[in-house]
PDB file of C-alpha atoms in Angstrom:
ATOM      1  CA  UNK B1037      41.392  69.032 -33.434  1.00 92.00           C
ATOM      2  CA  UNK B1038      38.696  68.594 -30.801  1.00 95.00           C
ATOM      3  CA  UNK B1039      35.903  66.049 -30.806  1.00 97.00           C
ATOM      4  CA  UNK B1040      33.137  65.005 -28.443  1.00 98.00           C
ATOM      5  CA  UNK B1041      33.021  61.442 -27.147  1.00 98.00           C
ATOM      6  CA  UNK B1042      29.919  59.937 -25.542  1.00 98.00           C
ATOM      7  CA  UNK B1043      30.073  58.182 -22.174  1.00 98.00           C
ATOM      8  CA  UNK B1044      31.080  54.539 -22.171  1.00 97.00           C
ATOM      9  CA  UNK B1045      31.641  52.476 -19.040  1.00 97.00           C
ATOM     10  CA  UNK B1046      35.353  52.147 -19.828  1.00 98.00           C
ATOM     11  CA  UNK B1047      35.625  55.968 -19.660  1.00 98.00           C
ATOM     12  CA  UNK B1048      34.140  56.173 -16.144  1.00 98.00           C
ATOM     13  CA  UNK B1049      37.627  56.240 -14.526  1.00 98.00           C
ATOM     14  CA  UNK B1050      38.510  59.292 -16.646  1.00 97.00           C
ATOM     15  CA  UNK B1051      35.295  61.042 -15.595  1.00 98.00           C
ATOM     16  CA  UNK B1052      36.315  60.407 -11.983  1.00 98.00           C
ATOM     17  CA  UNK B1053      39.962  61.425 -12.425  1.00 97.00           C
ATOM     18  CA  UNK B1054      39.297  64.663 -14.340  1.00 97.00           C
ATOM     19  CA  UNK B1055      36.751  65.858 -11.802  1.00 96.00           C
ATOM     20  CA  UNK B1056      38.595  64.646  -8.707  1.00 97.00           C
ATOM     21  CA  UNK B1057      41.621  66.645  -9.859  1.00 95.00           C
ATOM     22  CA  UNK B1058      39.869  70.022  -9.818  1.00 93.00           C
ATOM     23  CA  UNK B1059      37.660  69.299  -6.811  1.00 94.00           C
ATOM     24  CA  UNK B1060      40.565  68.112  -4.645  1.00 94.00           C
ATOM     25  CA  UNK B1061      42.777  70.895  -5.980  1.00 92.00           C
ATOM     26  CA  UNK B1062      40.403  73.649  -4.874  1.00 91.00           C
ATOM     27  CA  UNK B1063      38.030  72.175  -2.305  1.00 92.00           C
ATOM     28  CA  UNK B1064      37.319  69.058  -0.305  1.00 91.00           C
ATOM     29  CA  UNK B1065      35.596  66.150  -1.980  1.00 93.00           C
ATOM     30  CA  UNK B1066      32.057  65.987  -0.588  1.00 91.00           C
ATOM     31  CA  UNK B1067      29.988  62.821  -0.232  1.00 92.00           C
ATOM     32  CA  UNK B1068      27.740  63.892  -3.128  1.00 91.00           C
ATOM     33  CA  UNK B1069      30.864  64.252  -5.317  1.00 93.00           C
ATOM     34  CA  UNK B1070      32.162  60.821  -4.374  1.00 95.00           C
ATOM     35  CA  UNK B1071      28.825  59.172  -5.021  1.00 96.00           C
ATOM     36  CA  UNK B1072      28.378  60.692  -8.491  1.00 96.00           C
ATOM     37  CA  UNK B1073      31.997  60.151  -9.537  1.00 97.00           C
ATOM     38  CA  UNK B1074      32.064  56.550  -8.328  1.00 97.00           C
ATOM     39  CA  UNK B1075      28.671  55.704  -9.858  1.00 98.00           C
ATOM     40  CA  UNK B1076      28.242  57.823 -13.023  1.00 98.00           C
ATOM     41  CA  UNK B1077      26.101  55.293 -14.875  1.00 98.00           C
ATOM     42  CA  UNK B1078      23.639  54.886 -12.003  1.00 98.00           C
ATOM     43  CA  UNK B1079      23.496  58.540 -10.930  1.00 97.00           C
ATOM     44  CA  UNK B1080      23.506  60.222 -14.357  1.00 98.00           C
ATOM     45  CA  UNK B1081      23.168  57.973 -17.417  1.00 98.00           C
ATOM     46  CA  UNK B1082      20.511  55.554 -16.117  1.00 98.00           C
ATOM     47  CA  UNK B1083      18.395  58.535 -14.996  1.00 97.00           C
ATOM     48  CA  UNK B1084      18.287  60.066 -18.481  1.00 98.00           C
ATOM     49  CA  UNK B1085      21.353  62.269 -18.125  1.00 98.00           C
ATOM     50  CA  UNK B1086      24.426  62.610 -20.304  1.00 98.00           C
ATOM     51  CA  UNK B1087      28.185  62.551 -19.817  1.00 98.00           C
ATOM     52  CA  UNK B1088      30.350  63.920 -22.607  1.00 98.00           C
ATOM     53  CA  UNK B1089      34.119  63.953 -22.970  1.00 98.00           C
ATOM     54  CA  UNK B1090      36.339  66.138 -25.107  1.00 97.00           C
ATOM     55  CA  UNK B1091      39.143  64.406 -26.972  1.00 96.00           C
ATOM     56  CA  UNK B1092      42.105  66.380 -28.277  1.00 94.00           C
ATOM     57  CA  UNK B1093      43.862  64.821 -31.229  1.00 93.00           C
ATOM     58  CA  UNK B1094      47.154  63.383 -30.060  1.00 92.00           C
ATOM     59  CA  UNK B1095      46.359  64.023 -26.387  1.00 92.00           C
ATOM     60  CA  UNK B1096      43.306  61.834 -25.779  1.00 95.00           C
ATOM     61  CA  UNK B1097      40.477  62.623 -23.386  1.00 96.00           C
ATOM     62  CA  UNK B1098      41.232  65.919 -21.633  1.00 96.00           C
ATOM     63  CA  UNK B1099      37.860  66.990 -20.244  1.00 96.00           C
ATOM     64  CA  UNK B1100      34.460  65.770 -19.122  1.00 98.00           C
ATOM     65  CA  UNK B1101      31.089  67.204 -18.208  1.00 98.00           C
ATOM     66  CA  UNK B1102      27.621  65.967 -17.337  1.00 98.00           C
ATOM     67  CA  UNK B1103      23.975  66.897 -17.604  1.00 98.00           C
ATOM     68  CA  UNK B1104      22.067  65.437 -14.667  1.00 97.00           C
ATOM     69  CA  UNK B1105      18.325  65.617 -14.017  1.00 97.00           C
ATOM     70  CA  UNK B1106      17.957  66.944 -10.472  1.00 92.00           C
ATOM     71  CA  UNK B1107      14.167  66.854 -10.535  1.00 90.00           C
ATOM     72  CA  UNK B1108      11.532  66.878 -13.284  1.00 94.00           C
ATOM     73  CA  UNK B1109      12.315  69.641 -15.755  1.00 96.00           C
ATOM     74  CA  UNK B1110      15.487  70.692 -13.929  1.00 96.00           C
ATOM     75  CA  UNK B1111      18.747  69.817 -15.684  1.00 97.00           C
ATOM     76  CA  UNK B1112      22.016  70.498 -13.908  1.00 97.00           C
ATOM     77  CA  UNK B1113      25.272  71.025 -15.764  1.00 98.00           C
ATOM     78  CA  UNK B1114      27.661  69.332 -13.373  1.00 97.00           C
ATOM     79  CA  UNK B1115      31.053  67.738 -12.941  1.00 97.00           C
ATOM     80  CA  UNK B1116      32.692  69.654 -15.749  1.00 96.00           C
ATOM     81  CA  UNK B1117      36.439  69.904 -15.817  1.00 95.00           C
ATOM     82  CA  UNK B1118      39.527  69.885 -18.011  1.00 94.00           C
ATOM     83  CA  UNK B1119      42.857  68.359 -17.010  1.00 91.00           C
ATOM     84  CA  UNK B1120      44.999  71.101 -15.506  1.00 85.00           C
ATOM     85  CA  UNK B1121      48.032  70.235 -17.636  1.00 82.00           C
ATOM     86  CA  UNK B1122      45.986  70.632 -20.846  1.00 73.00           C
ATOM     87  CA  UNK B1123      44.081  73.845 -20.244  1.00 72.00           C
ATOM     88  CA  UNK B1124      44.358  76.611 -22.815  1.00 75.00           C
ATOM     89  CA  UNK B1125      43.344  74.462 -25.790  1.00 77.00           C
ATOM     90  CA  UNK B1126      39.730  75.768 -25.722  1.00 89.00           C
ATOM     91  CA  UNK B1127      38.622  72.245 -24.787  1.00 94.00           C
ATOM     92  CA  UNK B1128      36.447  73.547 -21.951  1.00 94.00           C
ATOM     93  CA  UNK B1129      34.579  75.965 -24.188  1.00 95.00           C
ATOM     94  CA  UNK B1130      34.158  73.288 -26.867  1.00 97.00           C
ATOM     95  CA  UNK B1131      32.797  70.860 -24.263  1.00 97.00           C
ATOM     96  CA  UNK B1132      30.486  73.454 -22.721  1.00 98.00           C
ATOM     97  CA  UNK B1133      28.991  74.313 -26.122  1.00 98.00           C
ATOM     98  CA  UNK B1134      28.402  70.601 -26.795  1.00 98.00           C
ATOM     99  CA  UNK B1135      26.692  70.198 -23.414  1.00 98.00           C
ATOM    100  CA  UNK B1136      24.470  73.229 -24.032  1.00 98.00           C
ATOM    101  CA  UNK B1137      23.517  71.871 -27.465  1.00 98.00           C
ATOM    102  CA  UNK B1138      22.726  68.460 -25.984  1.00 98.00           C
ATOM    103  CA  UNK B1139      20.691  70.050 -23.196  1.00 98.00           C
ATOM    104  CA  UNK B1140      18.557  71.812 -25.814  1.00 97.00           C
ATOM    105  CA  UNK B1141      17.588  68.406 -27.250  1.00 98.00           C
ATOM    106  CA  UNK B1142      16.580  67.260 -23.751  1.00 98.00           C
ATOM    107  CA  UNK B1143      14.132  70.202 -23.421  1.00 97.00           C
ATOM    108  CA  UNK B1144      14.499  71.062 -19.733  1.00 98.00           C
ATOM    109  CA  UNK B1145      12.422  73.788 -18.119  1.00 97.00           C
ATOM    110  CA  UNK B1146      15.694  75.061 -16.675  1.00 97.00           C
ATOM    111  CA  UNK B1147      19.370  74.345 -17.347  1.00 98.00           C
ATOM    112  CA  UNK B1148      21.488  75.474 -14.442  1.00 97.00           C
ATOM    113  CA  UNK B1149      24.793  74.997 -12.656  1.00 96.00           C
ATOM    114  CA  UNK B1150      26.139  75.380  -9.142  1.00 95.00           C
ATOM    115  CA  UNK B1151      29.707  76.471  -8.487  1.00 93.00           C
ATOM    116  CA  UNK B1152      31.985  78.525  -6.268  1.00 92.00           C
ATOM    117  CA  UNK B1153      33.445  82.037  -6.618  1.00 94.00           C
ATOM    118  CA  UNK B1154      36.951  80.522  -6.622  1.00 93.00           C
ATOM    119  CA  UNK B1155      36.203  79.027 -10.055  1.00 93.00           C
ATOM    120  CA  UNK B1156      36.641  82.430 -11.712  1.00 93.00           C
ATOM    121  CA  UNK B1157      37.748  81.190 -15.138  1.00 91.00           C
ATOM    122  CA  UNK B1158      34.848  78.736 -15.296  1.00 93.00           C
ATOM    123  CA  UNK B1159      32.323  81.383 -14.220  1.00 96.00           C
ATOM    124  CA  UNK B1160      33.639  83.706 -16.933  1.00 96.00           C
ATOM    125  CA  UNK B1161      33.254  80.916 -19.507  1.00 95.00           C
ATOM    126  CA  UNK B1162      29.722  80.098 -18.323  1.00 97.00           C
ATOM    127  CA  UNK B1163      28.711  83.760 -18.615  1.00 97.00           C
ATOM    128  CA  UNK B1164      30.295  84.025 -22.075  1.00 96.00           C
ATOM    129  CA  UNK B1165      28.212  81.028 -23.181  1.00 97.00           C
ATOM    130  CA  UNK B1166      24.851  82.305 -21.919  1.00 97.00           C
ATOM    131  CA  UNK B1167      24.593  81.503 -18.205  1.00 98.00           C
ATOM    132  CA  UNK B1168      23.510  84.278 -15.832  1.00 98.00           C
ATOM    133  CA  UNK B1169      23.812  84.557 -12.060  1.00 96.00           C
ATOM    134  CA  UNK B1170      20.575  83.519 -10.381  1.00 96.00           C
ATOM    135  CA  UNK B1171      20.087  84.618  -6.749  1.00 92.00           C
ATOM    136  CA  UNK B1172      16.766  82.786  -6.415  1.00 91.00           C
ATOM    137  CA  UNK B1173      18.337  79.528  -7.556  1.00 90.00           C
ATOM    138  CA  UNK B1174      21.258  80.070  -5.198  1.00 90.00           C
ATOM    139  CA  UNK B1175      18.868  80.380  -2.257  1.00 86.00           C
ATOM    140  CA  UNK B1176      17.198  77.091  -3.286  1.00 82.00           C
ATOM    141  CA  UNK B1177      20.425  75.242  -4.040  1.00 76.00           C
ATOM    142  CA  UNK B1178      22.823  76.116  -1.223  1.00 62.00           C
ATOM    143  CA  UNK B1179      22.158  72.819   0.525  1.00 64.00           C
ATOM    144  CA  UNK B1180      23.369  70.694  -2.426  1.00 70.00           C
ATOM    145  CA  UNK B1181      27.083  71.371  -1.884  1.00 72.00           C
ATOM    146  CA  UNK B1182      28.846  72.984   1.071  1.00 76.00           C
ATOM    147  CA  UNK B1183      31.056  74.903  -1.400  1.00 82.00           C
ATOM    148  CA  UNK B1184      28.159  76.310  -3.470  1.00 87.00           C
ATOM    149  CA  UNK B1185      28.100  80.096  -3.419  1.00 91.00           C
ATOM    150  CA  UNK B1186      27.285  80.726  -7.099  1.00 94.00           C
ATOM    151  CA  UNK B1187      24.245  79.537  -9.054  1.00 95.00           C
ATOM    152  CA  UNK B1188      23.687  80.289 -12.733  1.00 97.00           C
ATOM    153  CA  UNK B1189      20.815  79.614 -15.105  1.00 97.00           C
ATOM    154  CA  UNK B1190      21.181  79.313 -18.864  1.00 98.00           C
ATOM    155  CA  UNK B1191      19.444  82.128 -20.702  1.00 94.00           C
ATOM    156  CA  UNK B1192      20.977  81.493 -24.114  1.00 80.00           C
TER     157      UNK B1192
END
């Protein structure tokens, strides 16, 4: 059984660990990553954003994801990952759906994400759940992360 857990300060180390695992496993941790992961309350929560976790019965917290205001009206789905040893439980899809539902209550002008072509499984999941590739956004967003070569906007 899967359930969503809201951010609490005592869960901040899990937010860091889950995301550091996939970032370090595929890329190099960038300064922007370190800053957000080391200061999730200040960089996301205190600025009106959201961090959600997915808990798997008997396994505990296995995934995390955030919604971060990048500028007025612009909500970024960011820092979403599932522990590599617990993939295949549909926790990522469950978490993504919860984040999309929460984003709808936040009424952004645009919900978007930035990623990399190497994240093929994630890109497939994002597309399945209503995100579409957005070349215009990619041109605007390339400077946010050195590894960014895919940008997607939620079309529902």
